[in-house]
Amino acid sequence: MINNHDRVVTRGLRDVAAAETKISFVDPMGTLYYLGYNIDDLVEHVCSEEVVYLLLYSKLPTKNELGEFRAQLISEMTLPEAVIECIKSAPKSSHPMEVLRTAVSHLSMYDSDRDYKSEQANKKRAIRLVAKVPTIVATLHRIRTNQQLVAPNEEFSFPENFLYLFRGKPADSEEKNVIDRYMTLHADHGFNASTFAARVTASTNADMYSAVTSAIGTLKGPLHGGASEKVMYMLDDINTEEEVEAYIQGMLDNKRKIMGFGHRIYQTEDPRTKHLREMAENLCCLTDNLNLYNLCIRIENVVHEKKNIFPNVDFYAAVTLNALGVPFEFFTPFFASSRIAGWTAHVIEQYEDAVLLRPSSMYVGRYGRPFVPIEKRKAADNL
Ligand code: COA
């Protein structure tokens, strides 16, 4: 018998490099790169469709390539009727992330060559998913609120169309800018839990829809993308800046995590936070809701003083989406609608790596238990 106690368990896989990647780098010192480009440059100078193109083709598009790519994305935004029916049939009590997970799984049955994995077929499928995931989210919202479904408009950019399909009215220039930057900032982030889940599924050579379904299920958790929705419940619970100190102390005394704070990799502020903080401030100003923004700043200061941790991407993303009129339970679906770009890029990279991701474990259970036939078994024997 192998003495498996010689194995080393790295709890939570902290600092374990599970594979090589060229897609994005999360520098613990507070910088994020997509394909070598600093996120700060991308969010200021390129649109989110260019970012999706970059993730899928490893280069920024020319003007012509961008025009064609945008048209392709928008033309792929429609859903098969059966998927719309599947969304309609979801119980009203289900969470939008449950419906999204199910609808993506359903979508796979309407891709007749889902198992065909040439490079070209994979890219085409990735574009299909990048385009259809936001439509699933928007469709669910329209159905839940008894509003007419809206068709994409070729005059609008892809992120603008997402907001348009969701809210049924064109975005103003500030909102266009915000949704575009939001989607860039959420497009990829190294081997985060949902991306890793997608890569594990892809490593078995399963189809891309299965990989994305795994990723959606993983993003849903409150320690990952589910945090942004919880941030808003916390902000709703605290009425004034004066209450912040006692509220946070109470959470910490009860060993509860403050949602939207802390990060596995960054030892300093998450590089996406400053952009989202600025967007949240502008929107709170425009919507006459500066009290909310000031409350956030107070929370940030108190949590930093007490725990020396910083807000992560989810904290100000929550305030930003709230100001755009997105209901709380749709925050994580908005995250998924942006991260789908990174997930599909990673799935393709994993197919190219062609290795099964299958770790070992350290067995700490018992050996050599005496077998007792069922007729002679007593409850106590099974302890
Ligand atoms: N609230 C309170 N304390 C926190 C915290 C938070 N949000 N995040 C980390 N900490 C504390 C831990 O309690 C621990 O303190 P201790 O050393 O005194 O015990 C220390 O910081 C290290 O935290 P740890 O849980 O080991 O970090 P991790 O790398 O395992 O977890 C997260 C990272 C993201 C899961 C964690 O920060 C968290 O749960 N955050 C809230 C959920 C969230 O916002 N998720 C979105 C992530 S992008």
Tab-separated table of C-alpha atoms and ligand atoms in Angstrom:
chain	number	residue	atom	x	y	z
A	1	MET	CA	0.000	0.000	0.000
A	2	ILE	CA	1.299	3.447	-0.850
A	3	ASN	CA	1.850	5.633	2.195
A	4	ASN	CA	-0.288	8.523	1.043
A	5	HIS	CA	0.538	10.510	4.179
A	6	ASP	CA	3.767	11.538	2.447
A	7	ARG	CA	1.620	13.646	0.143
A	8	VAL	CA	1.299	17.336	0.835
A	9	VAL	CA	-2.190	18.837	0.814
A	10	THR	CA	-2.291	22.451	-0.297
A	11	ARG	CA	-5.510	23.568	1.361
A	12	GLY	CA	-7.730	25.494	-1.039
A	13	LEU	CA	-5.032	24.962	-3.745
A	14	ARG	CA	-3.543	28.273	-2.545
A	15	ASP	CA	-0.527	29.217	-4.711
A	16	VAL	CA	-0.760	25.975	-6.733
A	17	ALA	CA	-0.172	26.588	-10.461
A	18	ALA	CA	-2.511	24.061	-12.098
A	19	ALA	CA	-1.534	24.810	-15.738
A	20	GLU	CA	0.167	27.372	-17.945
A	21	THR	CA	-1.935	30.146	-19.455
A	22	LYS	CA	-1.344	33.082	-21.811
A	23	ILE	CA	-4.773	34.606	-21.315
A	24	SER	CA	-4.536	36.702	-18.163
A	25	PHE	CA	-2.210	37.360	-15.254
A	26	VAL	CA	-3.346	38.416	-11.806
A	27	ASP	CA	-0.320	40.091	-10.232
A	28	PRO	CA	-0.634	39.894	-6.419
A	29	MET	CA	0.865	43.374	-6.222
A	30	GLY	CA	-2.291	44.795	-7.804
A	31	THR	CA	-2.106	44.657	-11.599
A	32	LEU	CA	-4.238	42.640	-13.985
A	33	TYR	CA	-3.146	41.848	-17.566
A	34	TYR	CA	-5.201	40.414	-20.427
A	35	LEU	CA	-2.849	38.905	-23.050
A	36	GLY	CA	-0.116	41.208	-21.759
A	37	TYR	CA	-2.167	44.428	-21.797
A	38	ASN	CA	-2.664	46.231	-18.511
A	39	ILE	CA	-6.369	46.350	-17.646
A	40	ASP	CA	-5.980	50.070	-16.817
A	41	ASP	CA	-5.055	50.759	-20.451
A	42	LEU	CA	-7.785	48.524	-21.832
A	43	VAL	CA	-10.585	49.994	-19.751
A	44	GLU	CA	-9.578	53.534	-20.761
A	45	HIS	CA	-8.838	53.022	-24.451
A	46	VAL	CA	-10.693	50.056	-25.965
A	47	CYS	CA	-14.292	48.892	-26.035
A	48	SER	CA	-15.409	45.619	-24.473
A	49	GLU	CA	-15.929	43.946	-27.888
A	50	GLU	CA	-12.220	44.544	-28.572
A	51	VAL	CA	-11.497	42.848	-25.249
A	52	VAL	CA	-13.604	39.806	-26.169
A	53	TYR	CA	-11.794	39.653	-29.519
A	54	LEU	CA	-8.437	39.914	-27.716
A	55	LEU	CA	-9.318	37.036	-25.379
A	56	LEU	CA	-10.449	34.802	-28.234
A	57	TYR	CA	-7.855	35.708	-30.915
A	58	SER	CA	-4.891	36.845	-28.714
A	59	LYS	CA	-4.662	40.187	-30.544
A	60	LEU	CA	-6.581	43.444	-30.690
A	61	PRO	CA	-8.732	43.753	-33.846
A	62	THR	CA	-8.270	46.245	-36.667
A	63	LYS	CA	-11.180	48.622	-37.360
A	64	ASN	CA	-12.567	46.283	-40.024
A	65	GLU	CA	-12.165	43.196	-37.892
A	66	LEU	CA	-13.941	44.958	-35.013
A	67	GLY	CA	-16.852	45.976	-37.258
A	68	GLU	CA	-17.291	42.398	-38.500
A	69	PHE	CA	-16.906	40.964	-35.015
A	70	ARG	CA	-19.492	43.335	-33.532
A	71	ALA	CA	-21.968	42.466	-36.297
A	72	GLN	CA	-21.357	38.766	-35.718
A	73	LEU	CA	-21.939	39.125	-31.966
A	74	ILE	CA	-25.163	41.063	-32.459
A	75	SER	CA	-26.478	38.630	-35.073
A	76	GLU	CA	-25.867	35.770	-32.599
A	77	MET	CA	-27.858	37.446	-29.818
A	78	THR	CA	-31.111	35.675	-30.660
A	79	LEU	CA	-32.198	32.485	-28.861
A	80	PRO	CA	-33.845	29.317	-30.192
A	81	GLU	CA	-37.590	29.382	-29.377
A	82	ALA	CA	-37.167	26.227	-27.257
A	83	VAL	CA	-34.665	28.012	-25.005
A	84	ILE	CA	-37.099	30.913	-24.527
A	85	GLU	CA	-39.754	28.340	-23.575
A	86	CYS	CA	-37.302	26.729	-21.154
A	87	ILE	CA	-36.736	30.145	-19.500
A	88	LYS	CA	-40.503	30.758	-19.343
A	89	SER	CA	-41.058	27.410	-17.638
A	90	ALA	CA	-38.691	28.168	-14.734
A	91	PRO	CA	-40.478	28.577	-11.396
A	92	LYS	CA	-40.724	32.238	-10.349
A	93	SER	CA	-38.981	31.338	-7.104
A	94	SER	CA	-35.821	30.119	-8.875
A	95	HIS	CA	-32.708	32.262	-8.760
A	96	PRO	CA	-31.685	33.809	-12.126
A	97	MET	CA	-28.350	31.957	-11.870
A	98	GLU	CA	-30.227	28.646	-11.686
A	99	VAL	CA	-32.193	29.585	-14.787
A	100	LEU	CA	-29.035	30.730	-16.599
A	101	ARG	CA	-27.243	27.477	-15.730
A	102	THR	CA	-30.199	25.447	-17.020
A	103	ALA	CA	-30.723	27.561	-20.153
A	104	VAL	CA	-27.049	27.272	-21.216
A	105	SER	CA	-27.286	23.536	-20.743
A	106	HIS	CA	-30.477	23.578	-22.833
A	107	LEU	CA	-28.805	25.699	-25.524
A	108	SER	CA	-26.256	22.958	-26.104
A	109	MET	CA	-28.989	20.689	-27.484
A	110	TYR	CA	-29.597	23.208	-30.292
A	111	ASP	CA	-25.984	23.194	-31.482
A	112	SER	CA	-25.916	20.203	-33.809
A	113	ASP	CA	-22.108	20.035	-33.955
A	114	ARG	CA	-21.398	20.771	-30.287
A	115	ASP	CA	-18.795	17.983	-30.115
A	116	TYR	CA	-16.902	19.157	-33.216
A	117	LYS	CA	-13.756	20.798	-31.842
A	118	SER	CA	-11.732	22.295	-34.694
A	119	GLU	CA	-10.216	25.673	-33.840
A	120	GLN	CA	-12.709	27.421	-36.087
A	121	ALA	CA	-15.698	25.542	-34.653
A	122	ASN	CA	-14.568	26.356	-31.099
A	123	LYS	CA	-14.231	30.070	-31.868
A	124	LYS	CA	-17.649	30.103	-33.524
A	125	ARG	CA	-19.178	28.374	-30.511
A	126	ALA	CA	-17.424	30.772	-28.131
A	127	ILE	CA	-18.892	33.770	-29.999
A	128	ARG	CA	-22.300	32.119	-29.893
A	129	LEU	CA	-22.066	31.726	-26.116
A	130	VAL	CA	-20.637	35.216	-25.535
A	131	ALA	CA	-23.622	36.622	-27.469
A	132	LYS	CA	-26.384	34.395	-26.108
A	133	VAL	CA	-25.610	34.394	-22.375
A	134	PRO	CA	-26.544	38.110	-21.980
A	135	THR	CA	-29.693	37.473	-24.033
A	136	ILE	CA	-30.712	34.624	-21.715
A	137	VAL	CA	-30.263	36.973	-18.742
A	138	ALA	CA	-32.219	39.790	-20.395
A	139	THR	CA	-34.978	37.423	-21.572
A	140	LEU	CA	-35.455	36.040	-18.070
A	141	HIS	CA	-35.776	39.544	-16.638
A	142	ARG	CA	-38.329	40.597	-19.288
A	143	ILE	CA	-40.377	37.426	-18.711
A	144	ARG	CA	-40.246	37.800	-14.904
A	145	THR	CA	-41.450	41.394	-15.125
A	146	ASN	CA	-44.165	40.602	-17.735
A	147	GLN	CA	-42.552	42.812	-20.352
A	148	GLN	CA	-42.224	42.247	-24.094
A	149	LEU	CA	-38.991	40.692	-25.355
A	150	VAL	CA	-36.814	43.160	-27.257
A	151	ALA	CA	-34.857	42.359	-30.431
A	152	PRO	CA	-31.205	43.477	-30.734
A	153	ASN	CA	-30.554	46.712	-32.613
A	154	GLU	CA	-27.700	46.683	-35.164
A	155	GLU	CA	-27.061	50.380	-34.533
A	156	PHE	CA	-26.026	49.673	-30.935
A	157	SER	CA	-22.791	48.191	-29.639
A	158	PHE	CA	-22.899	44.731	-28.068
A	159	PRO	CA	-22.883	45.903	-24.403
A	160	GLU	CA	-25.445	48.593	-25.252
A	161	ASN	CA	-27.634	45.892	-26.762
A	162	PHE	CA	-27.324	43.859	-23.571
A	163	LEU	CA	-28.728	46.760	-21.511
A	164	TYR	CA	-31.312	47.460	-24.214
A	165	LEU	CA	-32.582	43.862	-24.238
A	166	PHE	CA	-32.638	43.880	-20.431
A	167	ARG	CA	-34.348	47.220	-19.779
A	168	GLY	CA	-36.198	47.763	-23.070
A	169	LYS	CA	-34.921	51.330	-23.544
A	170	PRO	CA	-31.700	52.617	-25.149
A	171	ALA	CA	-28.894	53.504	-22.742
A	172	ASP	CA	-27.773	57.138	-22.401
A	173	SER	CA	-24.129	58.033	-23.070
A	174	GLU	CA	-23.017	57.627	-19.426
A	175	GLU	CA	-24.762	54.247	-19.140
A	176	LYS	CA	-23.189	53.055	-22.413
A	177	ASN	CA	-19.784	53.899	-21.064
A	178	VAL	CA	-20.491	52.208	-17.737
A	179	ILE	CA	-21.755	48.890	-19.135
A	180	ASP	CA	-18.863	48.792	-21.603
A	181	ARG	CA	-16.267	49.315	-18.859
A	182	TYR	CA	-18.075	46.935	-16.505
A	183	MET	CA	-17.874	44.175	-19.153
A	184	THR	CA	-14.181	44.820	-19.808
A	185	LEU	CA	-13.362	44.704	-16.097
A	186	HIS	CA	-15.228	41.411	-15.593
A	187	ALA	CA	-14.075	39.641	-18.773
A	188	ASP	CA	-11.322	37.491	-17.279
A	189	HIS	CA	-9.308	36.926	-14.113
A	190	GLY	CA	-6.739	34.125	-14.219
A	191	PHE	CA	-7.598	30.756	-12.669
A	192	ASN	CA	-10.496	31.964	-10.534
A	193	ALA	CA	-12.824	29.218	-9.238
A	194	SER	CA	-15.379	29.326	-12.074
A	195	THR	CA	-12.722	29.436	-14.805
A	196	PHE	CA	-10.934	26.537	-13.150
A	197	ALA	CA	-14.231	24.608	-13.017
A	198	ALA	CA	-14.714	25.258	-16.747
A	199	ARG	CA	-11.169	24.065	-17.468
A	200	VAL	CA	-11.590	20.875	-15.403
A	201	THR	CA	-14.734	20.029	-17.379
A	202	ALA	CA	-13.040	20.903	-20.701
A	203	SER	CA	-10.009	18.782	-19.736
A	204	THR	CA	-12.185	15.657	-20.022
A	205	ASN	CA	-12.879	16.704	-23.632
A	206	ALA	CA	-16.480	17.491	-22.712
A	207	ASP	CA	-18.205	20.070	-24.928
A	208	MET	CA	-17.969	23.840	-24.312
A	209	TYR	CA	-21.586	24.105	-23.062
A	210	SER	CA	-20.859	21.570	-20.323
A	211	ALA	CA	-17.761	23.538	-19.316
A	212	VAL	CA	-19.691	26.822	-19.196
A	213	THR	CA	-22.505	25.174	-17.219
A	214	SER	CA	-19.911	24.070	-14.617
A	215	ALA	CA	-18.543	27.615	-14.535
A	216	ILE	CA	-21.982	29.193	-14.003
A	217	GLY	CA	-22.705	26.826	-11.111
A	218	THR	CA	-19.374	27.788	-9.543
A	219	LEU	CA	-19.738	31.542	-10.060
A	220	LYS	CA	-23.082	31.428	-8.247
A	221	GLY	CA	-21.495	30.845	-4.832
A	222	PRO	CA	-21.291	33.833	-2.448
A	223	LEU	CA	-17.533	33.402	-1.981
A	224	HIS	CA	-17.198	34.052	-5.734
A	225	GLY	CA	-19.571	35.986	-8.047
A	226	GLY	CA	-22.542	35.589	-5.726
A	227	ALA	CA	-20.912	38.151	-3.408
A	228	SER	CA	-22.141	41.221	-5.325
A	229	GLU	CA	-25.806	40.476	-4.635
A	230	LYS	CA	-25.004	40.012	-0.922
A	231	VAL	CA	-23.169	43.369	-0.896
A	232	MET	CA	-26.421	45.112	-1.737
A	233	TYR	CA	-28.323	43.322	1.043
A	234	MET	CA	-25.638	44.518	3.455
A	235	LEU	CA	-25.883	48.104	2.163
A	236	ASP	CA	-29.659	47.899	2.559
A	237	ASP	CA	-29.210	46.777	6.183
A	238	ILE	CA	-27.056	49.752	7.176
A	239	ASN	CA	-29.005	52.991	7.284
A	240	THR	CA	-26.403	55.647	8.103
A	241	GLU	CA	-22.631	56.108	8.168
A	242	GLU	CA	-22.833	56.235	11.989
A	243	GLU	CA	-24.072	52.624	12.069
A	244	VAL	CA	-21.173	51.254	10.003
A	245	GLU	CA	-18.629	50.702	12.771
A	246	ALA	CA	-20.975	48.686	15.018
A	247	TYR	CA	-22.417	46.721	12.077
A	248	ILE	CA	-18.997	45.638	10.789
A	249	GLN	CA	-17.723	44.870	14.301
A	250	GLY	CA	-20.825	42.731	14.862
A	251	MET	CA	-20.147	40.773	11.658
A	252	LEU	CA	-16.514	40.211	12.603
A	253	ASP	CA	-17.388	39.204	16.183
A	254	ASN	CA	-19.732	36.598	14.698
A	255	LYS	CA	-16.954	35.392	12.364
A	256	ARG	CA	-18.979	36.426	9.334
A	257	LYS	CA	-17.307	37.487	6.091
A	258	ILE	CA	-17.930	41.007	4.826
A	259	MET	CA	-19.166	40.487	1.290
A	260	GLY	CA	-17.227	42.266	-1.450
A	261	PHE	CA	-14.013	42.329	0.612
A	262	GLY	CA	-10.853	40.235	0.611
A	263	HIS	CA	-9.138	38.336	-2.148
A	264	ARG	CA	-7.179	35.118	-2.486
A	265	ILE	CA	-4.433	36.622	-4.670
A	266	TYR	CA	-4.208	40.414	-4.254
A	267	GLN	CA	-2.106	41.589	-1.335
A	268	THR	CA	-3.182	45.126	-2.090
A	269	GLU	CA	-6.253	46.734	-3.664
A	270	ASP	CA	-7.864	44.840	-6.541
A	271	PRO	CA	-6.903	46.865	-9.674
A	272	ARG	CA	-10.508	46.801	-10.906
A	273	THR	CA	-11.823	48.490	-7.767
A	274	LYS	CA	-10.632	52.025	-8.556
A	275	HIS	CA	-12.471	51.995	-11.907
A	276	LEU	CA	-15.666	50.619	-10.397
A	277	ARG	CA	-15.446	53.032	-7.453
A	278	GLU	CA	-15.201	55.946	-9.889
A	279	MET	CA	-18.136	54.632	-11.948
A	280	ALA	CA	-20.208	54.131	-8.791
A	281	GLU	CA	-19.424	57.655	-7.615
A	282	ASN	CA	-20.437	59.206	-10.950
A	283	LEU	CA	-23.661	57.228	-11.131
A	284	CYS	CA	-24.582	57.897	-7.483
A	285	CYS	CA	-23.988	61.582	-8.177
A	286	LEU	CA	-26.153	61.524	-11.308
A	287	THR	CA	-28.953	59.599	-9.574
A	288	ASP	CA	-28.836	61.818	-6.474
A	289	ASN	CA	-27.733	58.927	-4.289
A	290	LEU	CA	-24.431	60.168	-2.885
A	291	ASN	CA	-25.446	58.921	0.583
A	292	LEU	CA	-25.047	55.381	-0.702
A	293	TYR	CA	-21.604	56.135	-2.128
A	294	ASN	CA	-20.496	57.800	1.136
A	295	LEU	CA	-21.738	54.776	3.071
A	296	CYS	CA	-19.539	52.558	0.878
A	297	ILE	CA	-16.479	54.709	1.514
A	298	ARG	CA	-17.135	54.527	5.252
A	299	ILE	CA	-17.468	50.718	5.090
A	300	GLU	CA	-14.263	50.529	3.070
A	301	ASN	CA	-12.371	52.536	5.706
A	302	VAL	CA	-13.776	50.629	8.673
A	303	VAL	CA	-13.095	47.178	7.133
A	304	HIS	CA	-9.580	48.247	6.226
A	305	GLU	CA	-8.899	49.569	9.730
A	306	LYS	CA	-10.213	46.420	11.387
A	307	LYS	CA	-9.020	43.654	9.040
A	308	ASN	CA	-6.515	45.272	6.710
A	309	ILE	CA	-8.425	43.995	3.677
A	310	PHE	CA	-9.644	45.857	0.594
A	311	PRO	CA	-12.836	45.842	-1.472
A	312	ASN	CA	-12.755	43.375	-4.357
A	313	VAL	CA	-14.447	43.642	-7.769
A	314	ASP	CA	-17.885	42.828	-6.346
A	315	PHE	CA	-18.215	45.722	-3.896
A	316	TYR	CA	-18.519	48.709	-6.225
A	317	ALA	CA	-19.838	46.541	-9.081
A	318	ALA	CA	-22.933	46.049	-6.908
A	319	VAL	CA	-23.427	49.809	-6.475
A	320	THR	CA	-22.802	50.367	-10.193
A	321	LEU	CA	-25.360	47.794	-11.348
A	322	ASN	CA	-27.863	49.060	-8.797
A	323	ALA	CA	-27.545	52.558	-10.258
A	324	LEU	CA	-28.200	51.106	-13.738
A	325	GLY	CA	-31.508	49.741	-12.432
A	326	VAL	CA	-30.453	46.094	-12.378
A	327	PRO	CA	-32.302	44.121	-9.648
A	328	PHE	CA	-29.981	42.602	-6.996
A	329	GLU	CA	-30.582	38.985	-8.021
A	330	PHE	CA	-29.366	39.783	-11.545
A	331	PHE	CA	-25.938	41.059	-10.424
A	332	THR	CA	-24.250	37.653	-10.690
A	333	PRO	CA	-25.890	36.945	-14.088
A	334	PHE	CA	-24.402	40.268	-15.288
A	335	PHE	CA	-21.019	39.079	-14.042
A	336	ALA	CA	-21.529	35.786	-15.948
A	337	SER	CA	-22.556	37.718	-19.077
A	338	SER	CA	-19.118	39.361	-19.058
A	339	ARG	CA	-16.979	36.470	-17.762
A	340	ILE	CA	-18.338	34.185	-20.504
A	341	ALA	CA	-15.625	35.726	-22.727
A	342	GLY	CA	-12.858	34.542	-20.388
A	343	TRP	CA	-14.478	31.165	-19.747
A	344	THR	CA	-14.685	30.292	-23.436
A	345	ALA	CA	-11.113	31.500	-24.100
A	346	HIS	CA	-9.872	29.281	-21.255
A	347	VAL	CA	-11.875	26.289	-22.481
A	348	ILE	CA	-10.198	26.605	-25.895
A	349	GLU	CA	-6.752	26.935	-24.267
A	350	GLN	CA	-7.502	23.854	-22.152
A	351	TYR	CA	-8.467	21.812	-25.248
A	352	GLU	CA	-5.128	22.839	-26.780
A	353	ASP	CA	-3.247	21.757	-23.646
A	354	ALA	CA	-4.966	18.366	-23.993
A	355	VAL	CA	-4.316	17.073	-20.506
A	356	LEU	CA	-6.805	15.694	-18.014
A	357	LEU	CA	-6.968	17.855	-14.858
A	358	ARG	CA	-7.190	15.253	-12.141
A	359	PRO	CA	-5.416	15.862	-8.821
A	360	SER	CA	-4.792	13.281	-6.119
A	361	SER	CA	-5.888	13.539	-2.502
A	362	MET	CA	-4.581	12.502	0.854
A	363	TYR	CA	-6.766	9.737	2.233
A	364	VAL	CA	-7.291	10.231	5.965
A	365	GLY	CA	-9.992	7.601	6.434
A	366	ARG	CA	-9.747	4.106	7.962
A	367	TYR	CA	-8.341	0.827	6.544
A	368	GLY	CA	-9.150	-2.827	7.178
A	369	ARG	CA	-12.634	-2.562	8.691
A	370	PRO	CA	-14.083	-6.060	9.255
A	371	PHE	CA	-16.866	-6.851	6.779
A	372	VAL	CA	-20.192	-7.860	8.377
A	373	PRO	CA	-22.972	-9.367	6.153
A	374	ILE	CA	-26.221	-7.387	6.137
A	375	GLU	CA	-28.187	-10.026	8.115
A	376	LYS	CA	-25.742	-9.745	10.990
A	377	ARG	CA	-25.197	-5.967	10.852
A	378	LYS	CA	-26.218	-3.900	13.889
A	379	ALA	CA	-26.478	-0.090	13.839
A	380	ALA	CA	-23.472	0.136	16.148
A	381	ASP	CA	-21.298	-1.841	13.646
A	382	ASN	CA	-21.511	0.978	11.165
A	383	LEU	CA	-20.105	3.668	13.435
B	1	COA	N1	-14.533	39.578	5.721
B	1	COA	C1	-13.914	39.391	6.894
B	1	COA	N2	-12.711	38.817	7.000
B	1	COA	C2	-12.131	38.409	5.876
B	1	COA	C3	-12.723	38.571	4.608
B	1	COA	C4	-13.965	39.187	4.560
B	1	COA	N3	-14.584	39.385	3.403
B	1	COA	N4	-11.907	38.074	3.665
B	1	COA	C5	-10.847	37.605	4.295
B	1	COA	N5	-10.966	37.815	5.636
B	1	COA	C6	-10.000	37.473	6.669
B	1	COA	C7	-10.167	36.017	7.109
B	1	COA	O1	-11.100	35.872	8.153
B	1	COA	C8	-8.754	35.715	7.557
B	1	COA	O2	-8.531	36.362	8.780
B	1	COA	P1	-7.718	35.660	9.968
B	1	COA	O3	-6.363	35.415	9.393
B	1	COA	O4	-7.793	36.650	11.054
B	1	COA	O5	-8.454	34.381	10.234
B	1	COA	C9	-7.911	36.435	6.521
B	1	COA	O6	-8.697	37.555	6.107
B	1	COA	C10	-7.553	35.580	5.314
B	1	COA	O7	-8.751	35.145	4.741
B	1	COA	P2	-8.983	33.755	4.006
B	1	COA	O8	-10.384	33.292	4.264
B	1	COA	O9	-7.876	32.792	4.341
B	1	COA	O10	-8.832	34.173	2.530
B	1	COA	P3	-9.162	33.298	1.286
B	1	COA	O11	-8.118	33.562	0.303
B	1	COA	O12	-9.369	31.867	1.647
B	1	COA	O13	-10.580	33.838	0.838
B	1	COA	C11	-12.237	35.099	-0.175
B	1	COA	C12	-10.748	34.765	-0.145
B	1	COA	C13	-12.519	35.953	-1.382
B	1	COA	C14	-13.049	33.782	-0.270
B	1	COA	C15	-12.609	35.846	1.132
B	1	COA	O14	-11.896	37.045	1.182
B	1	COA	C16	-14.104	36.090	1.233
B	1	COA	O15	-14.847	35.197	1.667
B	1	COA	N6	-14.585	37.290	0.854
B	1	COA	C17	-15.998	37.606	0.898
B	1	COA	C18	-16.704	37.061	-0.325
B	1	COA	C19	-16.353	37.849	-1.573
B	1	COA	O16	-16.391	39.055	-1.588
B	1	COA	N7	-16.062	37.088	-2.628
B	1	COA	C20	-15.718	37.673	-3.906
B	1	COA	C21	-14.275	37.432	-4.223
B	1	COA	S1	-13.758	38.250	-5.690
